[in-house]
Amino acid sequence: MLVVHSPASLLHDPSGYFRRGQTVEHPEQARRYSILRDAVAEAGHRLGEPRDHGLAPITAVHDAGYLDLLSTVWSRRAELPGIGEEILTGHFARPQMARRPEGLLGQLGYHMADTSTPVRARTWEAIYSSAQVALEGAACLLERRGVYALCRPPGHHAYADSAGGFCFLNNTAIAAQSLRSAMGGRVAILDIDVHHGNGTQGIFWSRPDVLTVSIHADPSNYFPFYAGYADETGGGEGRGFNRNLVLPEGSGDAPWLGAIRDAMGQIDGYGPAALVVALGFDASEHDPIGAFRVTTDGFSRAAEIVAGFRGPVLLVQEGGYLCEALPKNLVAFLAAFEG
Ligand code: Q9C
Ligand code: ZN
């Protein structure tokens, strides 16, 4: 399998993370990149770095004001005297108070959902390169059956104009949009990260040309809380082209694989020219912030089901946090996908 990756992923390494009133180690560490890359290299996959596909395919998905903020936060740091190595706000816009202010702190809160996405000196380079990894994966998919894009930082919680849940640029959505343009036909997205792919759902909400299906833990008491319910099926022309398969916390291989079969049945019926899989490994039984009990064998079975798709499949790395099972689950998934 061709693996696309970028060492620029290492340029964003968040430290602390505000969780339930305490500061804990940030789960989305740069080491995730090295561990996943070393594991696929060891397993004999072919590795390559991305070309620069530029900003245009990112602008096709994200708002200009949001991209302008992300790319200039660090150069504007003089607006915040005494700032340390991370810039983060604790003020967030609400639906009833949603003016976009001039200042840096207020703009950050306007474009962020939570405190999990601090900006550091080289964060923009890291998130830009993560998007380029997804775009290179999409470009290489035109002549291949499968490509794995080792994106880090992840992307599926990022909306067109907001960061959140460790995500800044929605790599999965950027790749899907690029495939949509390059191939002409419709595109489907299957999100098997344990968290709802809320940003991806938001980006394609009103569009019938990109089917979005997410399998995740019940958001009534789990991140992202405010989206991901089964009755969210899309709006306007996109009505019927979003699907949320919600499973209870603690779900294991059987219900999870059942949901993946169900999702793939709907995706096959949709007849897409390509499939993008938002590939989180945080459904693992060993994940430190997960909510499911999926085994390594479960990830292999999932890959077999996904590999049954007729067309090309782009695998985009999403969540999945540091534990011994993380690299094993990736290697098992890729091996079973290739059959
Ligand atoms: N109880 C991704 O997997 N909150 N993002 C976790 C832990 C945020 C996860 C709190 C989870 C975001 C890409
Ligand atoms: Zn996740």
XYZ file of C-alpha atoms and ligand atoms in Angstrom:
353
model
C 0.000 0.000 0.000
C 1.215 3.483 -0.777
C 1.532 5.513 2.439
C 1.652 9.315 2.142
C 3.090 11.167 5.148
C 4.924 14.375 6.038
C 7.556 14.980 8.744
C 6.039 18.487 9.045
C 3.390 16.732 11.163
C 5.933 17.007 13.997
C 5.766 20.839 13.973
C 2.564 20.952 16.049
C 2.973 19.237 19.427
C 0.410 20.561 21.916
C 1.332 20.205 25.606
C -1.433 20.565 28.145
C -5.108 19.961 27.574
C -7.944 21.351 29.720
C -10.198 18.433 30.532
C -13.010 18.353 33.079
C -11.461 21.203 35.063
C -7.904 19.926 35.048
C -4.894 20.269 32.793
C -3.751 16.872 31.533
C -1.267 15.777 28.854
C -2.661 16.481 25.376
C -3.736 13.164 23.775
C -3.055 14.308 20.193
C 0.746 14.287 20.403
C 3.292 14.545 17.601
C 4.591 11.090 18.564
C 1.439 9.608 17.051
C 2.897 10.481 13.646
C 6.274 8.803 14.289
C 4.688 5.699 15.778
C 2.263 5.225 12.888
C 4.938 5.961 10.256
C 7.471 3.585 11.820
C 4.838 0.846 12.041
C 3.888 1.006 8.351
C 7.552 1.237 7.295
C 8.340 -1.839 9.403
C 5.385 -3.652 7.817
C 6.940 -3.095 4.368
C 4.612 -0.458 2.923
C 5.929 2.083 0.417
C 6.277 5.589 1.885
C 6.185 8.911 0.046
C 5.951 12.605 0.902
C 3.381 14.940 -0.679
C 3.858 17.537 -3.413
C 2.526 21.018 -2.621
C -0.996 21.198 -4.047
C -1.378 24.776 -2.812
C -4.112 26.573 -0.894
C -6.866 26.422 -3.558
C -8.105 22.883 -2.693
C -8.204 23.917 1.001
C -10.131 27.103 0.161
C -12.618 24.881 -1.695
C -13.720 23.546 1.709
C -12.812 26.188 4.330
C -13.874 29.836 4.787
C -11.386 32.533 3.793
C -11.624 34.370 7.140
C -10.898 31.165 9.060
C -7.877 30.301 6.891
C -6.623 33.861 7.198
C -6.780 33.598 10.997
C -5.089 30.181 11.181
C -2.237 31.227 8.908
C -1.538 34.513 10.765
C -2.147 33.748 14.470
C 1.511 33.433 15.347
C 2.598 36.550 13.446
C -0.121 38.489 15.331
C 1.095 37.336 18.764
C 2.192 40.884 19.756
C -1.568 41.500 20.251
C -1.290 39.299 23.347
C 1.513 40.632 25.557
C 3.211 38.001 27.680
C 1.984 35.073 25.568
C 3.989 31.846 25.966
C 4.609 29.104 23.419
C 0.915 28.365 22.869
C -1.893 30.745 21.934
C -5.343 29.692 23.107
C -8.510 31.509 24.087
C -11.052 30.640 26.746
C -13.765 32.834 25.210
C -16.174 31.342 22.705
C -18.883 32.845 20.517
C -22.447 31.638 21.104
C -25.330 31.633 18.604
C -26.874 34.658 20.366
C -23.552 36.598 20.476
C -21.779 35.860 17.260
C -20.092 39.019 15.976
C -16.618 38.467 14.535
C -14.405 40.938 16.442
C -11.173 42.561 15.259
C -8.805 41.264 17.952
C -6.896 38.017 17.962
C -8.334 36.507 21.159
C -11.909 37.157 20.070
C -11.323 35.859 16.552
C -9.860 32.662 18.000
C -13.002 32.096 20.065
C -15.138 32.906 17.013
C -13.398 30.150 15.035
C -12.971 27.505 17.762
C -15.341 25.096 19.490
C -13.175 24.209 22.505
C -9.721 24.504 24.113
C -8.150 21.457 22.440
C -6.628 23.342 19.495
C -3.827 25.618 20.758
C -1.768 27.388 18.116
C 2.035 27.252 18.316
C 4.784 28.886 16.230
C 4.662 26.288 13.450
C 1.115 24.941 13.798
C 0.115 26.338 10.406
C 2.942 24.413 8.669
C 1.841 21.202 10.403
C -1.858 21.500 9.578
C -1.156 22.703 6.014
C 1.101 19.695 5.443
C -1.506 17.338 6.936
C -3.987 18.655 4.355
C -1.335 18.224 1.620
C -0.904 14.584 2.694
C -4.647 14.060 2.166
C -4.510 15.840 -1.217
C -1.518 13.789 -2.373
C -3.383 10.646 -1.317
C -6.366 11.763 -3.403
C -4.144 12.525 -6.415
C -2.399 9.124 -6.210
C -5.757 7.373 -5.864
C -6.562 8.189 -9.498
C -4.294 5.305 -10.564
C -4.619 2.997 -7.532
C -7.153 0.900 -5.615
C -6.095 2.135 -2.195
C -3.868 4.766 -0.566
C -3.273 5.477 3.123
C -2.844 9.180 4.000
C -1.108 9.445 7.377
C -2.644 12.794 8.312
C -1.683 14.428 11.585
C -3.095 16.641 13.096
C -6.478 15.015 12.381
C -9.390 16.810 10.721
C -12.918 15.443 11.009
C -14.097 17.779 13.818
C -13.144 20.891 11.801
C -16.053 22.694 10.107
C -15.691 25.123 7.193
C -14.992 27.940 9.672
C -13.980 26.322 12.952
C -11.429 24.190 14.758
C -12.202 21.782 17.608
C -11.577 18.289 18.930
C -7.822 18.439 18.097
C -8.682 19.330 14.443
C -7.947 22.481 12.385
C -8.291 21.620 8.678
C -10.713 18.872 7.649
C -8.308 16.619 5.729
C -11.016 14.059 4.945
C -13.360 16.704 3.501
C -10.526 18.375 1.557
C -9.579 15.034 -0.007
C -13.216 14.153 -0.768
C -13.810 17.537 -2.438
C -10.634 17.123 -4.478
C -11.711 13.641 -5.630
C -15.144 15.043 -6.448
C -13.508 17.620 -8.761
C -10.964 15.243 -10.293
C -13.272 12.281 -10.926
C -16.559 13.992 -11.716
C -18.693 11.304 -10.047
C -20.153 11.298 -6.564
C -18.004 10.596 -3.505
C -18.862 8.779 -0.267
C -17.235 9.236 3.142
C -17.319 6.503 5.796
C -16.155 7.729 9.215
C -15.259 4.941 11.668
C -13.474 7.095 14.266
C -15.201 6.556 17.657
C -16.235 10.240 17.663
C -18.895 11.641 15.332
C -17.396 13.300 12.219
C -19.278 16.504 12.943
C -17.122 18.852 10.868
C -17.412 16.625 7.809
C -21.186 16.381 8.292
C -21.383 20.180 8.537
C -19.287 20.778 5.410
C -21.395 18.488 3.185
C -24.735 18.996 5.013
C -26.605 20.553 2.063
C -24.923 18.542 -0.700
C -26.293 15.447 -2.426
C -23.020 14.799 -4.331
C -21.085 13.695 -1.232
C -22.667 11.036 0.989
C -21.441 11.207 4.591
C -21.874 8.227 6.932
C -20.458 8.216 10.473
C -20.400 5.338 12.982
C -19.718 6.577 16.513
C -20.476 6.515 20.228
C -23.761 8.089 21.334
C -23.078 11.844 21.612
C -25.721 12.307 24.319
C -22.885 11.822 26.839
C -19.744 11.815 24.668
C -17.775 14.255 22.496
C -18.850 16.135 20.336
C -22.157 16.272 22.310
C -23.995 18.787 20.067
C -24.174 16.807 16.813
C -24.103 13.201 15.655
C -27.670 12.091 16.370
C -29.510 9.608 14.162
C -32.147 12.138 13.071
C -29.523 14.386 11.400
C -29.932 13.345 7.774
C -28.853 16.439 5.834
C -30.609 19.635 4.771
C -32.014 21.171 1.582
C -30.744 19.331 -1.489
C -28.556 17.275 0.837
C -31.521 15.780 2.683
C -31.036 12.002 2.898
C -27.302 12.186 2.151
C -26.000 12.205 5.729
C -26.303 9.225 8.022
C -25.352 8.786 11.673
C -25.108 5.251 13.031
C -25.063 5.699 16.791
C -23.878 2.885 19.071
C -23.894 2.779 22.885
C -20.676 3.273 24.869
C -18.917 -0.047 25.422
C -19.930 -1.498 22.036
C -17.602 -4.271 20.805
C -16.744 -5.895 17.478
C -20.162 -7.395 16.651
C -22.345 -4.254 16.705
C -19.527 -2.124 15.266
C -18.938 -4.471 12.318
C -22.702 -4.757 11.842
C -22.892 -0.965 11.498
C -19.993 -0.968 9.011
C -21.792 -3.605 6.868
C -24.970 -1.542 7.036
C -23.059 1.621 6.037
C -21.255 -0.108 3.147
C -24.605 -1.401 1.854
C -25.892 2.174 1.662
C -22.629 3.412 0.133
C -22.676 0.707 -2.572
C -26.265 1.695 -3.401
C -25.190 5.342 -3.754
C -22.719 4.325 -6.469
C -19.824 6.675 -5.695
C -16.753 6.984 -7.937
C -14.533 6.868 -4.836
C -14.734 6.188 -1.116
C -12.885 8.163 1.565
C -12.586 6.424 4.936
C -12.078 8.687 7.963
C -9.917 6.134 9.709
C -9.759 6.694 13.450
C -8.431 3.916 15.666
C -9.927 5.319 18.862
C -12.744 2.721 18.695
C -10.072 0.369 20.093
C -10.712 -1.369 23.406
C -7.340 0.011 24.559
C -7.702 3.641 23.441
C -7.094 6.069 26.343
C -10.058 8.322 25.417
C -12.174 5.815 23.477
C -15.649 4.502 24.270
C -15.835 1.215 22.324
C -14.237 -2.220 22.741
C -13.059 -2.985 19.211
C -10.252 -5.578 19.022
C -7.356 -5.806 16.552
C -9.240 -8.627 14.838
C -12.239 -6.270 14.645
C -10.131 -3.730 12.729
C -9.036 -6.504 10.316
C -12.678 -7.515 9.717
C -13.608 -3.856 9.186
C -10.890 -3.532 6.543
C -12.192 -6.628 4.711
C -15.676 -5.127 4.571
C -14.382 -1.771 3.315
C -12.156 -3.528 0.744
C -15.332 -5.018 -0.782
C -16.055 -1.572 -2.284
C -15.827 -1.661 -6.120
C -13.927 1.599 -6.602
C -10.802 3.257 -5.197
C -10.548 3.835 -1.449
C -8.604 6.631 0.251
C -7.845 5.925 3.908
C -7.374 9.169 5.866
C -5.936 8.953 9.381
C -8.153 10.625 12.005
C -8.044 9.901 15.779
C -6.534 6.993 17.713
C -4.300 7.744 20.689
C -1.132 6.461 22.277
C -1.383 2.845 23.407
C 0.335 -0.380 22.356
C -2.628 -1.370 20.216
C -2.528 1.799 18.072
C 0.211 0.807 15.566
C -0.920 -2.839 15.647
C -4.445 -1.870 14.651
C -3.175 0.235 11.743
C -0.895 -2.538 10.460
C -3.692 -5.106 10.822
C -6.148 -2.844 8.985
C -3.826 -2.234 6.019
C -2.883 -5.939 5.752
C -6.526 -7.048 5.743
C -7.465 -4.284 3.285
C -4.868 -5.559 0.813
C -6.129 -9.120 1.427
N -12.712 12.492 27.568
C -10.398 13.004 17.424
O -10.433 11.825 17.719
N -12.404 15.446 24.001
N -10.738 13.958 18.290
C -11.888 14.263 24.595
C -11.736 12.932 26.626
C -12.079 15.693 22.633
C -11.193 13.635 19.616
C -12.140 14.250 26.056
C -11.988 14.476 21.777
C -11.580 14.848 20.368
C -9.919 13.444 16.095
Zn -11.847 10.373 17.575
